[in-house]
CSV table of C-alpha atoms and ligand atoms in Angstrom, one decimal:
chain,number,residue,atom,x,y,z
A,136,UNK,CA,34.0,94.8,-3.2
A,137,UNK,CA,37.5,95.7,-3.8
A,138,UNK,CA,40.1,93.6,-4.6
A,139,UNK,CA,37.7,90.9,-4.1
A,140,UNK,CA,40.1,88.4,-6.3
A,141,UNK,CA,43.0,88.7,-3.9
A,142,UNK,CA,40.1,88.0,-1.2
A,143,UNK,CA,38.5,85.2,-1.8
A,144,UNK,CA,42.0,83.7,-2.6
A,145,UNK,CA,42.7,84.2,0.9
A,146,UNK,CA,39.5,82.4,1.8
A,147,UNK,CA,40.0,79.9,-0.2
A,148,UNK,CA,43.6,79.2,1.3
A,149,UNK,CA,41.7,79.8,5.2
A,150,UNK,CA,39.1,77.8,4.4
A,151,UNK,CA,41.3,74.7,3.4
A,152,UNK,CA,42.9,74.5,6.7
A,153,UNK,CA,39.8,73.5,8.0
A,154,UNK,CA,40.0,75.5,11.3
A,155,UNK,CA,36.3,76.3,12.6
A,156,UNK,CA,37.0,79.9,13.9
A,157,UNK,CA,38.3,81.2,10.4
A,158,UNK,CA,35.3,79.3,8.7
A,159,UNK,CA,33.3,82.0,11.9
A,160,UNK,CA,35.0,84.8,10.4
A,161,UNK,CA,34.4,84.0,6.9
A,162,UNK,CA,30.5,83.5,7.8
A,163,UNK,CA,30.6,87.2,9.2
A,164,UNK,CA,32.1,88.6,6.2
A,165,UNK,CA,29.5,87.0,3.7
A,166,UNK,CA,27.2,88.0,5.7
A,167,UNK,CA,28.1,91.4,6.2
A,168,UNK,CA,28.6,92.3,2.0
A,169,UNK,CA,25.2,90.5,1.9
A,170,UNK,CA,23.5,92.5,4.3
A,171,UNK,CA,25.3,95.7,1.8
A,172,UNK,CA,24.1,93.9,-0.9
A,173,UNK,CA,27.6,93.4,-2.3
A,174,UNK,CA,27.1,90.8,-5.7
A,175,UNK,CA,30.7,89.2,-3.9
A,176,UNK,CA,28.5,87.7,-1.0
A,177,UNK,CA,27.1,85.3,-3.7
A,178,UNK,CA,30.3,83.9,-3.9
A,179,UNK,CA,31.7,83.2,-0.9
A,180,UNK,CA,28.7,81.8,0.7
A,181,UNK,CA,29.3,79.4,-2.7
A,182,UNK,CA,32.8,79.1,-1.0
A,183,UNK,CA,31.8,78.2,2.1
A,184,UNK,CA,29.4,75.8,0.7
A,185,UNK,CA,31.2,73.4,-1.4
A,186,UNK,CA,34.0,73.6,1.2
A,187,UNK,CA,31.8,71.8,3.7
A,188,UNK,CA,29.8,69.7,1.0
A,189,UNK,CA,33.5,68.8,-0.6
A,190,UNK,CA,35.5,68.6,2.1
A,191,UNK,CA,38.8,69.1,-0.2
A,192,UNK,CA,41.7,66.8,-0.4
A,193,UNK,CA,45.0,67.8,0.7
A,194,UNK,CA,48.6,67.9,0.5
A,195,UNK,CA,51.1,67.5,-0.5
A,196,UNK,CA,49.6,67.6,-4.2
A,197,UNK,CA,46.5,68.4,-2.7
A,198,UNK,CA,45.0,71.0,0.0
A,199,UNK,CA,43.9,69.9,3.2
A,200,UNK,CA,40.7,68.2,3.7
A,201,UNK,CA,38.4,67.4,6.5
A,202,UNK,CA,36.8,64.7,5.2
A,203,UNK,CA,39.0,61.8,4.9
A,204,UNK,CA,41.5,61.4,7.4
A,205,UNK,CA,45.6,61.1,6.5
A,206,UNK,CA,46.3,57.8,6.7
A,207,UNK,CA,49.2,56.5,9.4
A,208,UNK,CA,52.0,53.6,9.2
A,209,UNK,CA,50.7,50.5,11.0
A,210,UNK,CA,46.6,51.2,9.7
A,211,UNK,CA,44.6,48.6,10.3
A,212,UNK,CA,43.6,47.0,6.8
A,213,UNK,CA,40.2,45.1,7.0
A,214,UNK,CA,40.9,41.1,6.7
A,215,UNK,CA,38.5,38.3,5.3
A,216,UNK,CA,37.1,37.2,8.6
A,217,UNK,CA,37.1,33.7,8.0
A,218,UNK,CA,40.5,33.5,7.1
A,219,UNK,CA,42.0,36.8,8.5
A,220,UNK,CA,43.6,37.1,5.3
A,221,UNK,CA,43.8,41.0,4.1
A,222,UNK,CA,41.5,42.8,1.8
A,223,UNK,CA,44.4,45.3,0.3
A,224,UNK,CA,47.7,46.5,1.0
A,225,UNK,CA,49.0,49.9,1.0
A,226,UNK,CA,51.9,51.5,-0.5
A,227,UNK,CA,52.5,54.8,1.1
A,228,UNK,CA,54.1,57.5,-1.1
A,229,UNK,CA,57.4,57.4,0.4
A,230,UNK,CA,57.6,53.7,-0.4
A,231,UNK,CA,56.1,53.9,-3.7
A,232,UNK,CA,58.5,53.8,-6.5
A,233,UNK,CA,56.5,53.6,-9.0
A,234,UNK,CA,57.7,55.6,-12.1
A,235,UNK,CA,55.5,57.7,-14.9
A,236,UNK,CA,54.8,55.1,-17.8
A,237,UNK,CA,55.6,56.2,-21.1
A,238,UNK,CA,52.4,56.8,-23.4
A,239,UNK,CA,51.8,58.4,-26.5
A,240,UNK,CA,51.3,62.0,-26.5
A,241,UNK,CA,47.1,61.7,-26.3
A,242,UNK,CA,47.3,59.1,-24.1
A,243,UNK,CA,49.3,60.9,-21.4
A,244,UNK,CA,46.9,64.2,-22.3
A,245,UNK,CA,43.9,62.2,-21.1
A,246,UNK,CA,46.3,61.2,-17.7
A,247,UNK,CA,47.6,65.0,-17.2
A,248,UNK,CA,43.2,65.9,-17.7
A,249,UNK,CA,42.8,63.6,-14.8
A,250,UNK,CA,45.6,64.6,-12.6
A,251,UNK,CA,44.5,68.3,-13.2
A,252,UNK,CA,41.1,67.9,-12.0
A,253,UNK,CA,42.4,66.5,-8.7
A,254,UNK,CA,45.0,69.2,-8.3
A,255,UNK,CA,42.7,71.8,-8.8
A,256,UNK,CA,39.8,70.4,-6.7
A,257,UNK,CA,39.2,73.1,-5.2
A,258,UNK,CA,38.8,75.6,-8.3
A,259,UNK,CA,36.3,73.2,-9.3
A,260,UNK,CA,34.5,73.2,-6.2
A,261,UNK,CA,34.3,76.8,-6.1
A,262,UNK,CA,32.4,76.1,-9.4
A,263,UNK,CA,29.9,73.4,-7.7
A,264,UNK,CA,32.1,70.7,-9.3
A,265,UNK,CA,33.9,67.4,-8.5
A,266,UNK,CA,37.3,65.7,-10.2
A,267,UNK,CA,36.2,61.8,-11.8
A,268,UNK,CA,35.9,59.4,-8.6
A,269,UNK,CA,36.4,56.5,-10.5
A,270,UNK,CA,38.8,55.4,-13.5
A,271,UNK,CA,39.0,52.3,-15.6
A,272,UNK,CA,42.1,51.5,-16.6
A,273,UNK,CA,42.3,48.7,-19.8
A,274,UNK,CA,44.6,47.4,-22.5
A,275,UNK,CA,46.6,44.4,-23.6
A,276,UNK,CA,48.9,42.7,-20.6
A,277,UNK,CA,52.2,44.2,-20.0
A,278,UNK,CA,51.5,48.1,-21.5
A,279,UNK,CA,51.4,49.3,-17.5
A,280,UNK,CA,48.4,49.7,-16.3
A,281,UNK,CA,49.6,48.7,-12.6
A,282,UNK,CA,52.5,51.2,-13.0
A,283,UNK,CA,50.4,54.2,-14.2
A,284,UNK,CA,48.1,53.6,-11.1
A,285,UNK,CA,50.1,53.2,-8.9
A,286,UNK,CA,52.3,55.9,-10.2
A,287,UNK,CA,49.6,58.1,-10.3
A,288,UNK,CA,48.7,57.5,-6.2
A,289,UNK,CA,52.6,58.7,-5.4
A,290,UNK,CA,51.9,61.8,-7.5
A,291,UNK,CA,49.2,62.8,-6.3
A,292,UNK,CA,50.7,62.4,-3.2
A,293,UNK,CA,48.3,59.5,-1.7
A,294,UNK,CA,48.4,55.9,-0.4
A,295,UNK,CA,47.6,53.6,-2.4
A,296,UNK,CA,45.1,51.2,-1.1
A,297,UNK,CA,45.7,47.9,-3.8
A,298,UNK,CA,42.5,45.3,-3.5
A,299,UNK,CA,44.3,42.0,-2.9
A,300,UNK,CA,41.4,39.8,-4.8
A,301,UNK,CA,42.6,36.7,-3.5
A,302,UNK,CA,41.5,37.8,0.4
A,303,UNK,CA,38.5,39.5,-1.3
A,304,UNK,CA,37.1,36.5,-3.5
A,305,UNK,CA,36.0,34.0,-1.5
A,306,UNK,CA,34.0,31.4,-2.7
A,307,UNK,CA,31.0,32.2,-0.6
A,308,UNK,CA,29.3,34.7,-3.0
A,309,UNK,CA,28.0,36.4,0.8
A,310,UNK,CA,31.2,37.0,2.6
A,311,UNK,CA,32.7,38.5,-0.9
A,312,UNK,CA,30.0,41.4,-0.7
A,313,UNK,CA,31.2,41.7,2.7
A,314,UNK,CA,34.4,42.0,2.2
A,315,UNK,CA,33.9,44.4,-0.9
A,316,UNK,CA,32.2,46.9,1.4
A,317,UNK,CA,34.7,46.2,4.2
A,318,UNK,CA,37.4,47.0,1.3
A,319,UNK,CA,35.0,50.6,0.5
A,320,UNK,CA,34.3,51.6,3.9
A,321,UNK,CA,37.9,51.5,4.6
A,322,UNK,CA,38.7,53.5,1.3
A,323,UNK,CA,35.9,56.0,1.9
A,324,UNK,CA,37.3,57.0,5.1
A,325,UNK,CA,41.2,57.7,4.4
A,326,UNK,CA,42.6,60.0,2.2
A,327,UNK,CA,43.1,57.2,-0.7
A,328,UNK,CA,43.8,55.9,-4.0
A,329,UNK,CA,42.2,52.6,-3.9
A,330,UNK,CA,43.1,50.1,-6.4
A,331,UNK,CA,41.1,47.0,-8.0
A,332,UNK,CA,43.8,45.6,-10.1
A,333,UNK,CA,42.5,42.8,-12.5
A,334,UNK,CA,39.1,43.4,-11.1
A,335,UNK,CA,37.1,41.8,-14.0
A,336,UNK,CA,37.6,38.9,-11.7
A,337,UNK,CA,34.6,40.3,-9.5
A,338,UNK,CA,32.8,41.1,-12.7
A,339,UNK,CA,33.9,37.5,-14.1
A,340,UNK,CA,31.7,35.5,-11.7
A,341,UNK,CA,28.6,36.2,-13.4
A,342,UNK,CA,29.9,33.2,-15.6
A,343,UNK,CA,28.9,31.1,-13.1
A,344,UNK,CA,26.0,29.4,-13.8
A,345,UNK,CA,25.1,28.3,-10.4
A,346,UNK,CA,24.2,31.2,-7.4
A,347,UNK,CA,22.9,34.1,-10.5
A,348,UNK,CA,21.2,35.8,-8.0
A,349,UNK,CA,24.1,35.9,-5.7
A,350,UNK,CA,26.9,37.0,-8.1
A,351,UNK,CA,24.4,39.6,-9.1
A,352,UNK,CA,24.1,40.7,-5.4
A,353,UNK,CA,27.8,40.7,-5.4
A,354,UNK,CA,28.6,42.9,-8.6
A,355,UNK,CA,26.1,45.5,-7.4
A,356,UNK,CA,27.6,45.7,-4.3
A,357,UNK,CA,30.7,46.7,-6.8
A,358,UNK,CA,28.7,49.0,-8.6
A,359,UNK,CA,26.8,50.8,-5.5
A,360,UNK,CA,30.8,51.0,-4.1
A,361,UNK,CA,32.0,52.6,-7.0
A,362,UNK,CA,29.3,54.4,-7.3
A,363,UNK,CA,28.9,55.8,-3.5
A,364,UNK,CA,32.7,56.7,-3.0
A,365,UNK,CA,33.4,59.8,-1.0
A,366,UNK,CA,35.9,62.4,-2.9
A,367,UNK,CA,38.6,61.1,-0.4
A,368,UNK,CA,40.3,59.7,-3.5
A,369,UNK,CA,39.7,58.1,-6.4
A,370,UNK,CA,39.1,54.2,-7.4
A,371,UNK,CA,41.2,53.0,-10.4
A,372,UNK,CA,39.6,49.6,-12.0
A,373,UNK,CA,42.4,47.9,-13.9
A,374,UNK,CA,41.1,44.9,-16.2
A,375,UNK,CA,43.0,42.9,-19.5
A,376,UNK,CA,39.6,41.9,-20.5
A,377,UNK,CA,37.7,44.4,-20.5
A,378,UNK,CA,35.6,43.1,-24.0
A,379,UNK,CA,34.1,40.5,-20.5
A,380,UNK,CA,33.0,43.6,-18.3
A,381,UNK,CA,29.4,43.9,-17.9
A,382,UNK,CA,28.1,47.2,-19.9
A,383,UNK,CA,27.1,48.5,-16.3
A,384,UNK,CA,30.4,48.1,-14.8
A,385,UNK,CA,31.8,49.9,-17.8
A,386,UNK,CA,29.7,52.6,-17.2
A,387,UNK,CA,30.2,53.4,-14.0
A,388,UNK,CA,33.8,54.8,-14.4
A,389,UNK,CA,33.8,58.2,-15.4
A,390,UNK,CA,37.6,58.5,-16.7
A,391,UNK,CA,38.5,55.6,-19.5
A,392,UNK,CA,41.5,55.1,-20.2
A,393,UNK,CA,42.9,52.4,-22.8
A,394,UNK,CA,46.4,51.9,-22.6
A,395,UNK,CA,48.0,51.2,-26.1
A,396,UNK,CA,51.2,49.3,-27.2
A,397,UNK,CA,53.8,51.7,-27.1
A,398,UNK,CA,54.6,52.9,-31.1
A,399,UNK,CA,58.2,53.2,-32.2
A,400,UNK,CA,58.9,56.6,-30.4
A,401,UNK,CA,57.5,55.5,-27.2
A,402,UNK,CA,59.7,52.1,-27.1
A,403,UNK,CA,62.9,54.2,-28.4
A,404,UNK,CA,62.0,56.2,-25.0
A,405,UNK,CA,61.9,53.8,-22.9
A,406,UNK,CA,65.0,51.3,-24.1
A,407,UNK,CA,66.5,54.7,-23.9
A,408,UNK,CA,65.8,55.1,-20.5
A,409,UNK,CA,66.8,51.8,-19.1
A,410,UNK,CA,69.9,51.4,-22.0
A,411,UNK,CA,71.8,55.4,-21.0
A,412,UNK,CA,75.0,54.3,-21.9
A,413,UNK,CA,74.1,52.0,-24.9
A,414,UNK,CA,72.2,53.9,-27.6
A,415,UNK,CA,72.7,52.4,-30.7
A,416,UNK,CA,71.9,49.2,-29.2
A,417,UNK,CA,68.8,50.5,-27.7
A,418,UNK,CA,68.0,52.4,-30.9
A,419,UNK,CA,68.3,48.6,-31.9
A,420,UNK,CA,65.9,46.8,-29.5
A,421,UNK,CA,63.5,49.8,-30.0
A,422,UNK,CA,63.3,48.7,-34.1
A,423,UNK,CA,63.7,45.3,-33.7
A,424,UNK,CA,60.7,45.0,-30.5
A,425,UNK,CA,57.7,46.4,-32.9
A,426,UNK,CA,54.7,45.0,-31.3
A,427,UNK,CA,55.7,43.9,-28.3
A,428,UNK,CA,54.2,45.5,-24.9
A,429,UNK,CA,56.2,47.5,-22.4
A,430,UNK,CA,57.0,45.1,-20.2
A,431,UNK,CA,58.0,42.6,-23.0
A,432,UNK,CA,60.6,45.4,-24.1
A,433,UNK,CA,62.0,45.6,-21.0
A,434,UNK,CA,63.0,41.8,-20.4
A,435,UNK,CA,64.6,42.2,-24.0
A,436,UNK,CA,66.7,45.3,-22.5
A,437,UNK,CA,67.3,43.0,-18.8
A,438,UNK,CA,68.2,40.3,-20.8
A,439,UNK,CA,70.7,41.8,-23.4
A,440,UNK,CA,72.1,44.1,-20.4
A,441,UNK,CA,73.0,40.7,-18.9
A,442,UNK,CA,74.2,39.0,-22.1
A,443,UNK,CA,76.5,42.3,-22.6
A,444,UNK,CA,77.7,42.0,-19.0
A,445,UNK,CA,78.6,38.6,-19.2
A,446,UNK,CA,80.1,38.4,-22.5
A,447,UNK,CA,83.3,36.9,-22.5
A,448,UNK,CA,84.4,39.0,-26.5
A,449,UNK,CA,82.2,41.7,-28.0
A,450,UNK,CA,80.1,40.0,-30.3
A,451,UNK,CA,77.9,42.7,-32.7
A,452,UNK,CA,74.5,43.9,-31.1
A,453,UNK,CA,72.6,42.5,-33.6
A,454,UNK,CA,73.6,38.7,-33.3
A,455,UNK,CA,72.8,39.0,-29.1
A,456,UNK,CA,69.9,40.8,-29.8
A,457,UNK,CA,68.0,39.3,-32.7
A,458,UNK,CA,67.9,35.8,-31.1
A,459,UNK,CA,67.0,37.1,-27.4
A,460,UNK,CA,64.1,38.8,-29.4
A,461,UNK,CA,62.8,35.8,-31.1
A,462,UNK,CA,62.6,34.1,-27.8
A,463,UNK,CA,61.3,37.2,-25.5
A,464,UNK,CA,57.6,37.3,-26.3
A,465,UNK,CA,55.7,34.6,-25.3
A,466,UNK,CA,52.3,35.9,-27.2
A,467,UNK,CA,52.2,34.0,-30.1
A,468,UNK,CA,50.1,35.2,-33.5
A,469,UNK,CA,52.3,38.7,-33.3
A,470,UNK,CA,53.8,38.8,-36.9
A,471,UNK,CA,57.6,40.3,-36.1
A,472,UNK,CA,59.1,40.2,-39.3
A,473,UNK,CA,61.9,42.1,-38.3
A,474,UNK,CA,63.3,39.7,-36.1
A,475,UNK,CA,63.3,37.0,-38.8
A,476,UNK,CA,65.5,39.1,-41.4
A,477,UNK,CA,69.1,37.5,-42.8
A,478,UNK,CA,72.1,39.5,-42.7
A,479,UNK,CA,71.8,42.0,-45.8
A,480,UNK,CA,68.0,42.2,-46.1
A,481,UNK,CA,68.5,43.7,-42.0
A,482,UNK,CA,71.2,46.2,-43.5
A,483,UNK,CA,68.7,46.9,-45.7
A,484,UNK,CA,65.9,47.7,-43.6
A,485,UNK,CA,67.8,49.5,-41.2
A,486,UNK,CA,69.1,51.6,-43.7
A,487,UNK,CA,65.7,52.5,-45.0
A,488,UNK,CA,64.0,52.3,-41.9
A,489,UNK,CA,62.0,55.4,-41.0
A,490,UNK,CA,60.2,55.0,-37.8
A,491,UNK,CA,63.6,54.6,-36.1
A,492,UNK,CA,66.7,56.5,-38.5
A,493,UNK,CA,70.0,54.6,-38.2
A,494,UNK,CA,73.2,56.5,-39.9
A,495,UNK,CA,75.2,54.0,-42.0
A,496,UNK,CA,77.7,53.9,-39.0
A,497,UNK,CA,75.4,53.1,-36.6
A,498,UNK,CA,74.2,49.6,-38.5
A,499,UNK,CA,78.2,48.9,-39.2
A,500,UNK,CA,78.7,49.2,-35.5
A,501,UNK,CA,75.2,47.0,-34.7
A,502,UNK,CA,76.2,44.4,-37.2
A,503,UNK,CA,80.4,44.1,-36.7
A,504,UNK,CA,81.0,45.2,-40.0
A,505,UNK,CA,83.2,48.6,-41.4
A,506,UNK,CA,80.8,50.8,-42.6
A,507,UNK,CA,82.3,50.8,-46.2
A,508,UNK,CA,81.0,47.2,-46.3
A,509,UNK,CA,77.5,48.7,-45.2
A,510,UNK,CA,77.4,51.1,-48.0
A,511,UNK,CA,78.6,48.8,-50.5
A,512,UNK,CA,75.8,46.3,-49.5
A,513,UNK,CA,73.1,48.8,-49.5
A,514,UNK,CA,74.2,50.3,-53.0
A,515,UNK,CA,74.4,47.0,-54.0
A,516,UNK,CA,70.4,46.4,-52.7
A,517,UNK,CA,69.5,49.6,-54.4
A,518,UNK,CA,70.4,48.8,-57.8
A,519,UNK,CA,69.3,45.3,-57.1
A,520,UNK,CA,65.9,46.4,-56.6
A,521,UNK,CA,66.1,49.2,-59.6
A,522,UNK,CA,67.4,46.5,-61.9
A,523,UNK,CA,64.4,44.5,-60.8
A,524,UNK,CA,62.0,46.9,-61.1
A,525,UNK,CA,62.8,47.7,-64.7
B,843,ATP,N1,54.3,52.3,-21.2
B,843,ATP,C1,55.3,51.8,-20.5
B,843,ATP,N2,56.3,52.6,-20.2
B,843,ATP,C2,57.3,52.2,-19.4
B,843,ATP,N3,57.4,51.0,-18.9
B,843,ATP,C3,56.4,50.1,-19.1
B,843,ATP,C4,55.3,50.5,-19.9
B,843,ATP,N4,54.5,49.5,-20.0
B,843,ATP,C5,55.0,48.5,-19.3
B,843,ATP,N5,56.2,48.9,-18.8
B,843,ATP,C6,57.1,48.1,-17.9
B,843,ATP,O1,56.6,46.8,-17.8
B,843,ATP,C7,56.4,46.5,-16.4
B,843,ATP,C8,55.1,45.8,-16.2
B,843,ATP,O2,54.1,46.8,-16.4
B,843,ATP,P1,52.7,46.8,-15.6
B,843,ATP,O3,52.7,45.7,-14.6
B,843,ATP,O4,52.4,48.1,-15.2
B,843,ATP,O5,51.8,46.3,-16.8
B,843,ATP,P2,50.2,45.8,-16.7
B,843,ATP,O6,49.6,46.4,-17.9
B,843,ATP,O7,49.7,46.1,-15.4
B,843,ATP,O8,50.4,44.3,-17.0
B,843,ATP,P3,49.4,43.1,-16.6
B,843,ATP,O9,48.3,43.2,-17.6
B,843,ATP,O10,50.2,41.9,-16.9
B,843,ATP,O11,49.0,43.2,-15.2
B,843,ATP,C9,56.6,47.8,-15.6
B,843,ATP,O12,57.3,47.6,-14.5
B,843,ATP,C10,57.4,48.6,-16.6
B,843,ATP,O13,58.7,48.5,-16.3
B,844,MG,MG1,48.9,44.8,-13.9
């Protein structure tokens, strides 16, 4: 058939809008090139297939589905109903203000694979195909796991639906397998990012040694969820310890996605973004935080922000900052040998350091010294360290 592209473009766009008497007229066409033996007809009977078998997500990052409905203000979340406490909460996209963690360059590759599958749901359909349903998010605390799901629901354009464990757990082992498929049900029939932050606490209970039997009914009510969810949305699994989750759990997410400390680019990025006015200094904190997590970084950045603020005489960066590092972190076994440097051995590394570059006037300025001092005391280092090595 002619211009059979620009056609079945058009169905495609009809077919979204879900509207029964266009779906009629696209029946009599395939029908019609079939009956002329057109090769086309093939494909938009494939169309009209996998549109009803799909029922494609919509707007505003997606196209418009009939198969979950759009979820309203005031929805009634399922509650425990024992206690009446609720299952989840949800964050509508106008409310969510969640913003795009910074990962290395791979890391956000596997996020922008994700996000294209669900954007293009419907190309994928077309080829008998579906975007990952399920997504386990894992990594050390603090490297924002919470803020890429959740950022990831407002992108997409989606509420999210976040699990509140402590209304789902309850400590009859019964009424928590209830309340898991309450939690699914409810997912399953809204358009929906649903949420299981910190969810190896489901997966946890098998640790009790009392009830086996029942924590096994209630992980595979977890699994059979996951495993069952409609493509109204996609389930996100977030977990510190994921080395605890259950090799069935772990298979059962088809997207894995390990989120890493951030490297020295990555932290630069973010000090950067939170520091606009400050660079140096956050150049600074981005050196000085090597090994710390996201969120670590950014207390450093809150809490030197306010130090500057409140700061009666400019003392140099580096004598706020240092300390403030030292006592940030509360993970202890971290080796940060650059927060324990003296004065000149500091000049020295920053002058030599090469994951973050610092210009001889940029470590006179973070240090309260003229920058003819900082050269002198690096020369000085240099031939130190030649005279040694002879
Ligand atoms: N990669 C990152 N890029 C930007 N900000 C980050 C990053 N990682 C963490 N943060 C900051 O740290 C805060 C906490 O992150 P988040 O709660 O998403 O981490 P988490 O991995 O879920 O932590 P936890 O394991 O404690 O639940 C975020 O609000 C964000 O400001
Ligand atoms: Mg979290």
């Amino acid at each position: 058939m002619e211009h059979f592209a620009v056609v079945k473009s058009l169905v495609r766009v009809a077919l979204a809008q879900g509207d029964d008497t266009v779906r009629h007229q696209v029946e009599r066409l395939a029908a019609a090139l079939e009956k002329a033996d057109d090769k086309d007809a093939a494909a938009l009977t494939r169309m009209l297939r996998s549109e009803s078998a799909t029922k494609t997500l919509t707007p505003s990052r997606l196209t418009k589905s009939s198969a979950g409905e759009r979820m309203r203000r005031g929805v009634r979340v399922p509650v425990d109903r024992e206690t009446s406490a609720p299952l989840a909460t949800v964050v509508f996209p106008d409310e969510n203000v969640a913003t795009r963690p910074v990962f290395p360059a791979d890391f956000a590759a596997s996020v922008d694979g994700l996000r294209m599958e669900w954007e293009n749901h419907e190309r994928l359909a077309d080829a008998g195909m579906r975007p990952a349903l399920s997504c386990l998010i894992y990594g050390p605390p603090g490297t924002g796991k919470t803020s890429l799901a959740l950022w990831l629901a407002r992108d997409l354009g989606l509420p999210a639906v976040v699990a509140r464990l402590d209304g789902l757990i309850s400590s009859f082992l019964g009424t928590t397998a209830r309340n898991l498929g309450a939690l699914f049900d409810f997912a399953q029939r809204y358009e929906c990012v649903l949420i299981l932050d910190e969810f190896d606490a489901i997966a946890k209970l098998r640790d009790d040694p009392n009830e086996v039997g029942e924590i096994k009914r209630v992980v595979n009510t977890l699994l059979q969820n996951i495993d069952t969810r409609a493509d109204t949305g996609i389930t996100i699994g977030i977990t510190n310890h994921h080395a605890l989750l259950d090799p069935a759990v772990w298979r059962r997410f088809e997207v894995q996605l390990a989120t890493p400390l951030p490297t020295a680019l990555e932290r630069l990025e973010i000090a950067k973004a939170s520091m606009k006015d400050l660079t140096t200094e956050a150049k600074f904190v981005a050196w000085i935080s090597e090994g710390y997590s996201g969120s670590e970084l950014i207390t450093l950045v809150d809490r030197y922000r306010k130090r500057s603020i409140l700061a009666e005489r400019t003392t140099a960066p580096v004598t706020t900052i240092s300390p403030l590092a030292a006592s940030t972190t509360a993970r202890d076994g971290a080796t940060k040998p650059r927060i324990r440097l003296d004065e000149t051995s500091l000049m020295q590394a920053l002058a030599t350091s090469t994951d973050i570059r610092f210009q001889q006037s940029e470590i006179a300025f973070l240090t309260g010294v003229s920058t003819k001092t900082v050269s002198r005391r690096v020369s000085e280092f240099a031939e130190g360290n030649h005279i040694h090595a002879e």
